[in-house]
Short mmCIF file of C-alpha atoms and ligand atoms in Angstrom, two decimals:
data_model
loop_
_atom_site.label_atom_id
_atom_site.label_comp_id
_atom_site.label_asym_id
_atom_site.label_seq_id
_atom_site.Cartn_x
_atom_site.Cartn_y
_atom_site.Cartn_z
CA ARG A 1 59.36 -29.52 -7.01
CA GLY A 2 61.16 -27.75 -9.63
CA ALA A 3 59.81 -25.18 -11.87
CA VAL A 4 60.06 -26.85 -14.59
CA VAL A 5 56.34 -27.63 -16.24
CA SER A 6 55.75 -29.95 -19.08
CA ASN A 7 52.11 -31.17 -18.76
CA VAL A 8 49.47 -29.49 -17.71
CA ARG A 9 45.81 -31.09 -17.56
CA CYS A 10 42.41 -29.10 -17.29
CA ILE A 11 39.48 -31.28 -15.82
CA GLY A 12 36.47 -29.54 -17.53
CA ALA A 13 36.04 -28.97 -21.36
CA GLY A 14 33.51 -26.20 -20.88
CA TYR A 15 33.42 -22.46 -21.34
CA VAL A 16 36.48 -22.01 -19.04
CA GLY A 17 38.23 -25.14 -19.63
CA GLY A 18 38.22 -25.29 -23.27
CA PRO A 19 39.33 -21.46 -23.87
CA THR A 20 41.62 -21.22 -21.20
CA SER A 21 43.91 -24.29 -22.13
CA ALA A 22 43.68 -23.21 -25.88
CA VAL A 23 45.57 -19.68 -24.82
CA MET A 24 47.71 -21.04 -22.67
CA ALA A 25 48.92 -23.55 -25.18
CA LEU A 26 49.09 -20.67 -27.83
CA LYS A 27 51.32 -18.66 -25.11
CA CYS A 28 53.24 -21.72 -23.80
CA PRO A 29 54.13 -23.82 -27.03
CA LYS A 30 56.86 -26.12 -25.35
CA VAL A 31 54.05 -27.23 -22.54
CA GLN A 32 51.25 -30.27 -23.38
CA PHE A 33 47.99 -29.36 -22.46
CA THR A 34 45.56 -31.88 -22.22
CA VAL A 35 41.74 -30.96 -21.71
CA VAL A 36 39.57 -33.96 -20.06
CA ASP A 37 35.88 -34.13 -19.59
CA ILE A 38 33.48 -37.10 -18.57
CA ASP A 39 30.69 -35.76 -21.46
CA SER A 40 32.52 -37.58 -24.43
CA LYS A 41 29.80 -35.81 -26.98
CA ARG A 42 31.75 -32.40 -25.69
CA ILE A 43 35.21 -33.89 -26.42
CA ASP A 44 34.26 -35.10 -29.81
CA ALA A 45 32.97 -31.51 -30.62
CA TRP A 46 36.13 -30.02 -29.31
CA ASN A 47 37.99 -32.43 -32.05
CA SER A 48 35.44 -31.44 -34.85
CA ASP A 49 35.49 -28.46 -36.83
CA ASN A 50 32.44 -27.82 -35.03
CA LEU A 51 33.58 -26.46 -31.56
CA PRO A 52 30.88 -26.57 -28.59
CA VAL A 53 31.84 -23.17 -27.59
CA TYR A 54 31.45 -20.09 -29.96
CA GLU A 55 34.03 -17.08 -29.19
CA ALA A 56 35.57 -14.76 -31.60
CA GLY A 57 39.19 -15.88 -32.56
CA LEU A 58 38.63 -19.19 -30.65
CA ASP A 59 38.62 -21.54 -33.51
CA ASP A 60 41.79 -20.37 -34.99
CA ILE A 61 43.81 -20.84 -31.67
CA VAL A 62 42.37 -24.47 -31.43
CA ARG A 63 43.30 -25.15 -34.94
CA ALA A 64 46.73 -23.77 -34.45
CA ARG A 65 47.45 -25.85 -31.35
CA ARG A 66 45.24 -29.17 -31.27
CA GLY A 67 47.08 -32.17 -32.07
CA VAL A 68 50.64 -30.20 -31.74
CA ASN A 69 50.32 -29.26 -27.58
CA LEU A 70 46.37 -29.14 -27.08
CA ILE A 71 44.65 -32.57 -26.60
CA PHE A 72 41.07 -33.03 -25.93
CA SER A 73 40.23 -36.36 -24.33
CA THR A 74 38.05 -38.26 -21.97
CA ASP A 75 40.89 -40.69 -20.73
CA ILE A 76 40.80 -38.41 -17.26
CA ASP A 77 43.17 -41.41 -15.44
CA ASN A 78 46.07 -41.08 -18.13
CA ALA A 79 45.72 -37.07 -18.05
CA ILE A 80 46.05 -36.91 -14.01
CA LEU A 81 49.06 -39.61 -14.22
CA ASP A 82 51.79 -37.55 -15.97
CA ALA A 83 50.49 -34.04 -15.09
CA ASP A 84 52.54 -31.44 -13.23
CA ILE A 85 49.41 -29.14 -12.74
CA ILE A 86 45.84 -29.87 -13.26
CA MET A 87 43.45 -27.12 -13.16
CA ILE A 88 39.96 -27.84 -12.40
CA ALA A 89 37.31 -25.98 -14.40
CA ILE A 90 34.49 -28.10 -13.76
CA ASN A 91 30.74 -26.16 -13.40
CA THR A 92 29.78 -25.59 -10.00
CA PRO A 93 25.68 -24.74 -10.33
CA SER A 94 23.44 -23.83 -7.65
CA MET A 95 21.82 -26.61 -5.64
CA GLU A 96 18.11 -26.29 -4.83
CA LYS A 97 17.15 -22.72 -3.60
CA ASP A 98 15.94 -21.74 -0.54
CA ASP A 99 14.42 -18.55 -0.39
CA ARG A 100 15.79 -17.22 2.73
CA LEU A 101 19.46 -18.88 2.62
CA GLY A 102 20.31 -18.80 -1.08
CA ALA A 103 22.02 -21.52 -2.49
CA ALA A 104 24.91 -23.44 -1.80
CA ALA A 105 27.33 -24.24 -4.93
CA ASP A 106 26.98 -27.84 -5.94
CA LEU A 107 30.73 -29.17 -5.68
CA ARG A 108 29.77 -32.73 -6.43
CA GLY A 109 31.80 -32.96 -9.57
CA ILE A 110 34.57 -31.23 -8.24
CA LYS A 111 34.76 -33.60 -5.05
CA GLN A 112 34.27 -36.67 -7.49
CA CYS A 113 37.16 -35.61 -9.70
CA ILE A 114 39.59 -34.45 -6.95
CA GLN A 115 38.92 -38.39 -5.28
CA ARG A 116 39.77 -39.34 -8.46
CA ILE A 117 43.12 -37.61 -8.97
CA ALA A 118 44.18 -38.85 -5.22
CA GLN A 119 43.08 -42.32 -6.56
CA VAL A 120 45.40 -42.18 -9.50
CA ALA A 121 48.42 -39.65 -8.77
CA ARG A 122 51.51 -41.34 -8.19
CA HIS A 123 53.71 -38.03 -8.10
CA TYR A 124 53.72 -34.21 -6.73
CA LYS A 125 51.04 -32.05 -8.42
CA ILE A 126 49.67 -28.75 -7.90
CA ILE A 127 45.95 -28.58 -8.26
CA VAL A 128 44.30 -25.63 -9.33
CA GLU A 129 40.81 -24.30 -8.65
CA ARG A 130 39.92 -22.53 -11.90
CA SER A 131 36.02 -23.10 -11.12
CA THR A 132 33.98 -20.19 -9.13
CA VAL A 133 33.80 -21.84 -5.38
CA PRO A 134 32.67 -21.11 -2.13
CA CYS A 135 35.48 -19.79 0.30
CA ARG A 136 37.67 -22.34 1.77
CA THR A 137 37.05 -25.10 -0.80
CA GLY A 138 40.47 -25.78 -0.43
CA ASP A 139 40.15 -26.92 2.63
CA ILE A 140 37.68 -29.58 1.16
CA ILE A 141 39.83 -30.27 -1.75
CA SER A 142 43.14 -30.86 0.76
CA ASN A 143 41.17 -32.96 2.89
CA ILE A 144 39.80 -35.26 -0.05
CA LEU A 145 43.39 -35.63 -1.44
CA ARG A 146 45.12 -36.18 2.15
CA GLU A 147 42.73 -38.89 2.95
CA ASN A 148 42.76 -40.90 -0.09
CA CYS A 149 46.26 -40.41 -1.60
CA HIS A 150 49.00 -42.95 -2.01
CA PRO A 151 51.55 -42.63 0.78
CA GLY A 152 54.24 -40.13 -0.04
CA VAL A 153 52.13 -38.20 -2.78
CA ASN A 154 51.97 -34.73 -1.92
CA PHE A 155 50.07 -31.79 -3.51
CA ASP A 156 49.79 -28.21 -3.42
CA VAL A 157 46.09 -26.36 -3.56
CA LEU A 158 46.01 -22.96 -5.28
CA SER A 159 43.10 -20.44 -6.07
CA ASN A 160 43.37 -19.14 -9.44
CA PRO A 161 39.82 -17.81 -10.69
CA GLU A 162 38.67 -16.97 -14.09
CA PHE A 163 37.29 -13.48 -14.73
CA LEU A 164 36.20 -14.05 -18.69
CA SER A 165 32.84 -12.98 -19.98
CA GLU A 166 31.39 -14.65 -22.82
CA GLY A 167 31.22 -12.97 -25.72
CA SER A 168 34.74 -11.78 -25.29
CA ALA A 169 36.66 -14.58 -23.79
CA ILE A 170 39.69 -14.78 -25.82
CA ARG A 171 40.22 -10.79 -25.78
CA ASP A 172 39.57 -11.25 -21.77
CA LEU A 173 42.23 -14.50 -21.97
CA LEU A 174 44.59 -12.75 -23.82
CA TYR A 175 44.48 -8.94 -22.09
CA PRO A 176 43.25 -9.91 -18.69
CA ASP A 177 42.94 -6.88 -15.87
CA ARG A 178 44.78 -9.32 -13.52
CA VAL A 179 45.64 -13.01 -12.80
CA ILE A 180 44.68 -14.11 -8.90
CA ILE A 181 46.58 -16.70 -7.25
CA GLY A 182 45.77 -17.58 -4.20
CA GLY A 183 47.77 -20.34 -1.80
CA LEU A 184 48.03 -21.06 2.17
CA ASP A 185 51.84 -20.04 3.46
CA GLY A 186 53.89 -22.87 2.24
CA THR A 187 52.61 -23.06 -1.40
CA GLU A 188 54.75 -20.16 -2.71
CA GLY A 189 56.90 -22.48 -4.92
CA ALA A 190 53.73 -23.57 -6.71
CA GLN A 191 52.52 -19.85 -6.79
CA ASN A 192 55.69 -19.21 -8.68
CA VAL A 193 55.15 -22.38 -11.09
CA LEU A 194 51.96 -21.09 -12.11
CA ARG A 195 53.07 -17.51 -12.48
CA SER A 196 55.71 -18.73 -14.40
CA ILE A 197 52.96 -19.91 -17.16
CA TYR A 198 51.10 -16.66 -16.96
CA SER A 199 54.31 -14.52 -17.17
CA ARG A 200 54.63 -15.58 -20.96
CA TRP A 201 51.89 -13.02 -21.96
CA VAL A 202 50.74 -11.39 -18.81
CA PRO A 203 52.41 -8.42 -17.51
CA GLU A 204 54.33 -9.41 -13.94
CA GLU A 205 52.25 -6.29 -12.39
CA ARG A 206 48.66 -7.98 -13.21
CA ILE A 207 49.64 -11.46 -11.80
CA VAL A 208 48.84 -11.00 -8.28
CA THR A 209 49.49 -13.23 -5.20
CA MET A 210 47.43 -13.75 -2.06
CA GLY A 211 45.85 -16.01 0.58
CA LEU A 212 43.73 -18.85 -0.65
CA TRP A 213 40.56 -17.92 1.36
CA SER A 214 41.03 -14.31 -0.09
CA SER A 215 41.39 -15.37 -3.72
CA GLU A 216 38.31 -17.66 -3.77
CA LEU A 217 36.24 -14.70 -2.19
CA ALA A 218 37.72 -12.25 -4.51
CA LYS A 219 35.93 -14.44 -7.23
CA LEU A 220 32.51 -14.35 -5.57
CA ALA A 221 32.70 -10.76 -4.55
CA SER A 222 33.74 -9.39 -8.13
CA ASN A 223 30.63 -11.12 -9.43
CA ALA A 224 28.83 -9.78 -6.78
CA MET A 225 29.70 -6.53 -7.25
CA LEU A 226 29.17 -6.38 -10.99
CA ALA A 227 25.76 -7.76 -10.45
CA GLN A 228 25.09 -5.10 -8.06
CA ARG A 229 26.26 -2.19 -10.52
CA VAL A 230 23.62 -3.39 -12.90
CA SER A 231 20.94 -3.78 -10.08
CA SER A 232 22.00 -0.03 -8.97
CA ILE A 233 21.96 1.44 -12.28
CA ASN A 234 18.49 -0.53 -12.62
CA SER A 235 17.04 0.78 -9.49
CA ILE A 236 17.86 4.43 -10.90
CA SER A 237 16.17 3.48 -14.23
CA ALA A 238 13.01 3.10 -12.64
CA VAL A 239 13.06 6.53 -10.84
CA CYS A 240 14.14 7.89 -13.85
CA GLU A 241 11.11 6.72 -15.64
CA ALA A 242 8.89 8.01 -12.55
CA VAL A 243 10.42 11.24 -12.79
CA GLY A 244 11.15 11.98 -16.25
CA ALA A 245 15.07 11.63 -16.10
CA ASP A 246 17.01 10.02 -18.87
CA ILE A 247 19.10 6.81 -17.52
CA THR A 248 21.81 7.38 -19.84
CA GLU A 249 22.44 10.96 -18.67
CA VAL A 250 22.36 10.06 -15.13
CA ALA A 251 24.96 7.20 -15.81
CA ARG A 252 27.25 9.78 -17.73
CA GLY A 253 26.83 11.99 -14.61
CA CYS A 254 27.64 9.65 -12.38
CA GLY A 255 30.18 7.21 -14.46
CA LEU A 256 32.39 10.71 -15.18
CA ASP A 257 33.61 10.04 -11.32
CA ALA A 258 36.60 8.41 -11.65
CA ARG A 259 35.82 6.76 -8.38
CA ILE A 260 32.72 5.40 -10.02
CA GLY A 261 33.61 4.54 -13.38
CA SER A 262 31.63 4.33 -16.46
CA GLN A 263 31.84 0.78 -17.09
CA PHE A 264 28.77 -1.66 -16.38
CA LEU A 265 26.19 1.02 -16.06
CA GLN A 266 24.03 0.04 -18.95
CA ALA A 267 20.45 -0.30 -17.81
CA SER A 268 18.55 -3.16 -18.97
CA VAL A 269 15.88 -5.79 -18.57
CA GLY A 270 18.24 -7.15 -15.96
CA PHE A 271 21.13 -9.38 -15.75
CA GLY A 272 21.26 -13.29 -16.75
CA GLY A 273 23.75 -15.32 -17.43
CA THR A 274 25.05 -18.65 -15.73
CA CYS A 275 26.98 -17.00 -13.02
CA PHE A 276 26.03 -13.86 -11.55
CA HIS A 277 22.76 -15.31 -10.32
CA LYS A 278 24.42 -18.65 -8.93
CA ASP A 279 27.36 -16.65 -7.36
CA ILE A 280 25.17 -14.29 -5.21
CA LEU A 281 22.93 -17.05 -4.33
CA SER A 282 26.14 -18.67 -3.23
CA LEU A 283 27.34 -15.59 -1.20
CA ILE A 284 24.11 -15.27 0.50
CA TRP A 285 24.53 -19.05 1.56
CA LEU A 286 28.16 -18.42 3.07
CA SER A 287 26.92 -15.76 4.65
CA GLU A 288 24.09 -17.32 6.43
CA SER A 289 26.23 -20.13 7.29
CA LEU A 290 28.55 -17.86 8.93
CA GLY A 291 25.53 -16.04 10.76
CA LEU A 292 25.85 -12.83 8.99
CA ARG A 293 22.16 -12.25 8.20
CA ASP A 294 22.39 -8.58 7.34
CA VAL A 295 25.12 -9.28 4.81
CA ALA A 296 22.78 -12.05 3.45
CA GLU A 297 19.88 -9.78 3.18
CA TYR A 298 21.89 -6.95 1.38
CA TRP A 299 23.16 -9.20 -1.36
CA ASP A 300 19.79 -10.92 -1.96
CA GLN A 301 18.31 -7.33 -2.50
CA VAL A 302 20.45 -7.38 -5.79
CA LEU A 303 18.48 -10.31 -6.83
CA LYS A 304 15.57 -8.67 -5.81
CA MET A 305 15.96 -5.72 -7.93
CA ASN A 306 16.86 -7.88 -11.01
CA GLU A 307 13.51 -10.17 -10.60
CA SER A 308 11.57 -6.56 -10.18
CA GLN A 309 13.28 -5.26 -13.41
CA MET A 310 11.90 -8.08 -15.35
CA CYS A 311 8.72 -7.54 -13.97
CA ARG A 312 8.61 -4.05 -14.44
CA PHE A 313 9.28 -4.71 -18.09
CA VAL A 314 6.30 -6.89 -18.99
CA ARG A 315 4.05 -4.09 -16.53
CA ARG A 316 5.20 -1.19 -18.71
CA ILE A 317 4.07 -2.96 -21.44
CA MET A 318 0.76 -3.78 -20.26
CA ASN A 319 0.28 -0.31 -18.72
CA GLU A 320 1.16 1.38 -22.17
CA VAL A 321 -1.03 -0.84 -24.20
CA GLU A 322 -3.65 0.00 -21.77
CA GLY A 323 -5.59 -3.44 -22.06
CA SER A 324 -5.41 -6.86 -22.25
CA LEU A 325 -2.16 -8.99 -24.03
CA GLU A 326 -4.68 -11.57 -25.03
CA GLY A 327 -4.20 -12.80 -28.69
CA THR A 328 -1.86 -9.60 -28.98
CA ARG A 329 1.21 -10.85 -31.36
CA ILE A 330 4.56 -9.77 -30.05
CA ALA A 331 7.80 -9.69 -31.51
CA VAL A 332 10.42 -10.34 -29.21
CA LEU A 333 13.97 -9.41 -30.85
CA GLY A 334 16.64 -11.26 -28.74
CA PHE A 335 16.66 -14.16 -26.54
CA ALA A 336 20.42 -14.65 -25.34
CA PHE A 337 21.50 -13.39 -21.91
CA LYS A 338 23.78 -10.84 -23.76
CA SER A 339 24.71 -10.30 -27.25
CA GLY A 340 27.82 -12.01 -28.60
CA THR A 341 26.73 -15.20 -27.73
CA GLY A 342 24.23 -17.78 -28.16
CA ASP A 343 23.93 -18.75 -24.80
CA ALA A 344 20.73 -18.42 -23.15
CA ARG A 345 20.96 -19.92 -19.64
CA ASN A 346 19.31 -18.20 -17.40
CA THR A 347 18.34 -15.38 -19.56
CA PRO A 348 16.13 -12.53 -18.47
CA ALA A 349 13.99 -13.25 -21.88
CA THR A 350 12.90 -16.34 -20.15
CA GLN A 351 10.98 -14.95 -17.48
CA ILE A 352 10.02 -12.10 -19.50
CA CYS A 353 8.88 -14.36 -22.06
CA ASN A 354 6.69 -16.85 -19.55
CA GLN A 355 5.05 -13.86 -18.31
CA LEU A 356 4.10 -12.62 -21.73
CA LEU A 357 2.86 -15.98 -22.60
CA ARG A 358 0.75 -16.23 -19.32
CA GLN A 359 -1.11 -13.02 -20.29
CA GLY A 360 -2.05 -14.33 -23.44
CA ALA A 361 0.20 -12.97 -25.96
CA ASN A 362 1.56 -14.99 -29.04
CA LEU A 363 5.32 -14.49 -29.27
CA PHE A 364 7.28 -14.34 -32.47
CA ILE A 365 11.02 -14.94 -31.03
CA TYR A 366 13.96 -14.21 -32.98
CA ASP A 367 17.52 -14.39 -31.90
CA PRO A 368 20.35 -14.32 -33.89
CA LYS A 369 22.45 -17.04 -32.23
CA VAL A 370 20.30 -19.03 -29.88
CA PRO A 371 19.26 -22.23 -31.32
CA ASP A 372 15.31 -22.52 -31.38
CA GLU A 373 15.16 -25.64 -29.24
CA GLN A 374 17.27 -24.00 -26.52
CA ILE A 375 14.13 -21.39 -26.88
CA ARG A 376 11.86 -24.17 -26.47
CA ASP A 377 13.57 -25.69 -23.59
CA ASN A 378 13.36 -22.44 -21.47
CA LEU A 379 9.74 -21.83 -22.16
CA ALA A 380 8.75 -25.57 -21.57
CA GLY A 381 7.21 -25.05 -18.37
CA GLU A 382 4.94 -22.34 -19.48
CA LEU A 383 4.16 -24.10 -23.00
CA ASP A 384 2.32 -27.34 -21.41
CA SER A 385 -1.19 -25.51 -22.51
CA ARG A 386 0.08 -22.47 -24.71
CA GLU A 387 2.25 -24.36 -27.27
CA SER A 388 0.24 -22.45 -30.02
CA GLN A 389 1.28 -19.04 -28.43
CA LEU A 390 4.94 -19.53 -29.50
CA HIS A 391 6.58 -19.10 -32.76
CA ILE A 392 10.33 -19.12 -33.32
CA CYS A 393 11.85 -17.01 -36.55
CA HIS A 394 14.69 -17.01 -38.19
CA ASN A 395 14.96 -13.28 -39.32
CA ALA A 396 13.42 -10.18 -37.77
CA TYR A 397 11.28 -9.10 -40.14
CA ASP A 398 9.53 -12.61 -39.82
CA ALA A 399 8.82 -11.67 -36.32
CA ILE A 400 7.70 -7.78 -37.09
CA ALA A 401 5.29 -8.58 -39.84
CA GLY A 402 2.10 -8.55 -38.31
CA SER A 403 2.77 -7.71 -34.45
CA GLN A 404 1.82 -4.81 -32.63
CA ILE A 405 4.61 -4.99 -30.18
CA ILE A 406 8.31 -5.09 -30.76
CA ALA A 407 10.39 -6.17 -27.36
CA ILE A 408 14.15 -6.03 -27.30
CA LEU A 409 15.44 -8.22 -24.96
CA THR A 410 19.11 -8.57 -26.04
CA ALA A 411 21.07 -5.66 -27.48
CA TRP A 412 22.20 -7.27 -30.69
CA LYS A 413 23.81 -4.73 -32.87
CA GLU A 414 21.75 -5.84 -35.92
CA PHE A 415 18.30 -4.86 -34.60
CA GLN A 416 19.98 -1.22 -35.03
CA ALA A 417 20.03 -2.15 -39.04
CA ILE A 418 16.37 -2.90 -39.60
CA ASP A 419 14.63 -0.86 -41.93
CA TRP A 420 12.26 0.59 -39.26
CA VAL A 421 9.96 2.35 -42.09
CA LYS A 422 9.28 -1.24 -43.49
CA ALA A 423 8.80 -2.68 -39.99
CA HIS A 424 6.39 -0.03 -39.44
CA SER A 425 4.64 -0.52 -42.71
CA GLN A 426 4.02 -4.19 -41.70
CA MET A 427 2.67 -3.82 -38.06
CA ILE A 428 -0.54 -3.75 -36.61
CA GLN A 429 -1.42 -0.05 -35.64
CA PRO A 430 -0.88 1.92 -33.19
CA ALA A 431 2.62 -0.13 -33.14
CA TYR A 432 4.69 -0.07 -30.22
CA VAL A 433 8.37 -0.52 -29.62
CA PHE A 434 9.66 -1.41 -25.92
CA ASP A 435 13.44 -1.26 -25.78
CA GLY A 436 14.80 -3.24 -22.84
CA HIS A 437 18.35 -2.33 -23.69
CA ARG A 438 18.41 1.56 -25.05
CA LEU A 439 19.57 0.14 -28.18
CA LEU A 440 17.39 2.19 -30.60
CA ASP A 441 17.04 5.90 -31.89
CA GLY A 442 13.81 6.59 -29.96
CA LEU A 443 13.46 10.15 -31.75
CA SER A 444 13.69 8.61 -35.03
CA LEU A 445 10.95 5.73 -34.54
CA GLU A 446 8.57 8.48 -33.08
CA ARG A 447 8.98 10.19 -36.19
CA LEU A 448 8.00 7.05 -38.16
CA GLY A 449 5.17 6.97 -35.79
CA PHE A 450 6.24 4.17 -33.48
CA HIS A 451 5.07 4.45 -29.51
CA TYR A 452 8.62 3.88 -28.33
CA ALA A 453 9.48 3.23 -24.71
CA SER A 454 12.92 2.33 -23.52
CA VAL A 455 14.11 1.49 -19.56
CA GLY A 456 14.92 4.19 -17.83
CA THR A 457 13.43 7.15 -19.94
CA PRO A 458 9.48 8.02 -19.30
CA SER A 459 7.38 7.39 -22.43
P1 NAD B 1 30.59 -25.56 -18.35
O1 NAD B 1 29.14 -26.24 -17.99
O2 NAD B 1 30.19 -24.89 -19.69
O3 NAD B 1 31.77 -26.73 -18.63
C1 NAD B 1 31.59 -27.71 -17.36
C2 NAD B 1 32.28 -28.99 -17.78
O4 NAD B 1 32.71 -29.89 -16.62
C3 NAD B 1 31.48 -29.84 -18.79
O5 NAD B 1 31.83 -29.93 -19.82
C4 NAD B 1 31.17 -31.15 -17.76
O6 NAD B 1 30.65 -31.94 -18.45
C5 NAD B 1 32.44 -30.97 -17.07
N1 NAD B 1 32.45 -32.01 -15.67
C6 NAD B 1 31.35 -32.07 -14.59
N2 NAD B 1 31.78 -32.87 -13.34
C7 NAD B 1 32.96 -33.36 -14.30
C8 NAD B 1 33.63 -34.28 -13.53
N3 NAD B 1 33.55 -34.95 -12.47
N4 NAD B 1 35.11 -34.64 -14.44
C9 NAD B 1 35.06 -34.15 -15.67
N5 NAD B 1 34.26 -33.22 -16.14
C10 NAD B 1 33.45 -32.88 -15.35
O7 NAD B 1 30.86 -24.74 -17.40
P2 NAD B 1 31.85 -23.59 -17.29
O8 NAD B 1 31.13 -22.20 -17.68
O9 NAD B 1 33.21 -23.66 -18.13
O10 NAD B 1 31.88 -23.02 -16.06
C11 NAD B 1 33.26 -23.81 -14.92
C12 NAD B 1 33.44 -23.12 -13.74
O11 NAD B 1 33.74 -21.70 -14.17
C13 NAD B 1 32.12 -22.56 -12.99
O12 NAD B 1 32.09 -22.53 -11.41
C14 NAD B 1 31.88 -21.32 -13.53
O13 NAD B 1 31.12 -20.69 -12.29
C15 NAD B 1 33.06 -20.31 -13.53
N6 NAD B 1 33.13 -19.76 -14.36
C16 NAD B 1 32.56 -19.52 -15.40
C17 NAD B 1 32.42 -18.50 -16.25
C18 NAD B 1 31.72 -18.47 -18.04
O14 NAD B 1 31.75 -17.19 -18.75
N7 NAD B 1 31.28 -19.39 -18.40
C19 NAD B 1 33.35 -17.34 -16.08
C20 NAD B 1 34.16 -17.70 -15.29
C21 NAD B 1 34.21 -18.52 -14.37
C1 UGA B 2 30.27 -12.33 -15.73
C2 UGA B 2 31.78 -11.44 -15.43
O1 UGA B 2 31.66 -10.22 -16.27
C3 UGA B 2 32.56 -11.80 -15.87
O2 UGA B 2 33.99 -11.31 -15.27
C4 UGA B 2 32.89 -13.34 -14.74
O3 UGA B 2 34.23 -14.24 -15.22
C5 UGA B 2 31.59 -14.07 -15.55
O4 UGA B 2 30.45 -13.21 -15.38
C6 UGA B 2 31.36 -15.70 -14.60
O5 UGA B 2 32.08 -15.51 -13.66
O6 UGA B 2 30.79 -16.32 -15.71
P1 UGA B 2 29.25 -12.59 -18.33
O7 UGA B 2 27.97 -13.59 -17.37
O8 UGA B 2 29.92 -13.60 -19.71
O9 UGA B 2 30.51 -12.37 -17.56
O10 UGA B 2 28.77 -11.41 -18.94
P2 UGA B 2 28.22 -10.15 -18.79
O11 UGA B 2 29.16 -9.21 -19.43
O12 UGA B 2 29.45 -9.77 -17.21
O13 UGA B 2 26.80 -9.72 -18.26
C7 UGA B 2 25.94 -10.23 -17.73
C8 UGA B 2 24.44 -9.58 -17.23
O14 UGA B 2 24.88 -8.78 -16.92
C9 UGA B 2 24.07 -9.90 -18.94
O15 UGA B 2 22.80 -10.18 -18.73
C10 UGA B 2 24.41 -8.02 -19.46
O16 UGA B 2 23.27 -8.23 -20.28
C11 UGA B 2 24.01 -7.60 -17.77
N1 UGA B 2 24.49 -6.49 -18.20
C12 UGA B 2 26.09 -5.80 -18.10
C13 UGA B 2 23.76 -5.40 -17.93
O17 UGA B 2 22.36 -5.22 -17.88
N2 UGA B 2 24.29 -3.63 -17.82
C14 UGA B 2 25.50 -3.88 -17.87
O18 UGA B 2 26.06 -2.80 -17.74
C15 UGA B 2 26.53 -4.90 -17.73
#
């Protein structure tokens, strides 16, 4: 069990597995990294010039290390055989949702791959959970390994959750606030081996070791608390709209208190993305299964607030326009769940657009990064009888010209650079802007003749 690491493998070549391995390969040039996946198209893409994940800086790192000490492959068994460390970065989506109980995380992919590791491995390995998993998944992994391994082959199981955000993945990986390494008593040697990888570029005081269950739970709790902050500020945005306060001022007033802090207090149409929603569902499920009903209900309220924020945005459009949206042309600017990414999985735009389609509105959607098919896929359920109401545009002006309403659903900076005089002149009057991210200068727009309404300020 020496501390020399030659071969690190990552199973799962997605948003986490690819960028994480690339950054590690950059910082540990003497270690061989292989990223494997069952999806051969994904692996082909990692081996091409058109990587399956867009993140600023990622292309350069992959180009520099690929074929040197970074390999992308579908040969999972071979990768397992000579591995010292195997990181598991497989997706853990929600199982079917139960309205009261939340939804368990689907661990089938992880269990399958752990089974394979046990069957193939011939010598000691460190298994690292990088996926976000429910508390005590380490037990499940250890049991599968113990029951299926070759005699005399041992494993240590560690938890090393990932905290990167999409759109800033490389920066987050290069300069993490913290790296958490969790393990049970007796795994200190393995924890030190993993620490020796990170300490190549992460300051020692930022690498924190703790118990295995604490580490697993710290990841779920971090995402839950971040989402809770968004729901908290969004709940206050509703109060602002009703009483005439301004949510930016309120957020500033709160955030200047060092105990509260200023980050993650941007009012919006609600949070989206692949993780907040599923991880809170997983926390609710965990709490319910432990008999902690009050805890489950507490976190459920964060999701309810998020739903309510999206509905409120649509209701506001309907109230301001005073009448039916049937046949009204709406320019939807932004569809991604946040700016800086083409990811539209679980984006608030889906729910909002579906509600607008149901009201009979004609949507002209523009997003700088989300592919057309993704937008169509997201809205497919609503489109069966409404295909003619959906139009996808390839620049903002095509969406705006001839519309009466603009709805900003993603905070893309390029929307700030729109020529608003030109936009106003091309719209049906009276022209409305509903700003779901407080991205624009409302006063200037009002001076140009727009009716401007933003989340967190009264009209
Ligand atoms: P992803 O869907 O982008 O990638 C997961 C990959 O795992 C896919 O390519 C899939 O083909 C592969 N896979 C599934 N089953 C497999 C198996 N049995 N063997 C080999 N490969 C298999 O997912 P992701 O976004 O990288 O997320 C991975 C985990 O990391 C999740 O638990 C997620 O919650 C967590 N996480 C994600 C982010 C993020 O920003 N996306 C950030 C932090 C943590
Ligand atoms: C989030 C966490 O920030 C990461 O730490 C975590 O690793 C990751 O989930 C994960 O586990 O997958 P991500 O979902 O990529 O990262 O993006 P965020 O920047 O957290 O934004 C999530 C959503 O919250 C977006 O829809 C964003 O628009 C919204 N948001 C965020 C707000 O509405 N207001 C804010 O102040 C901040």
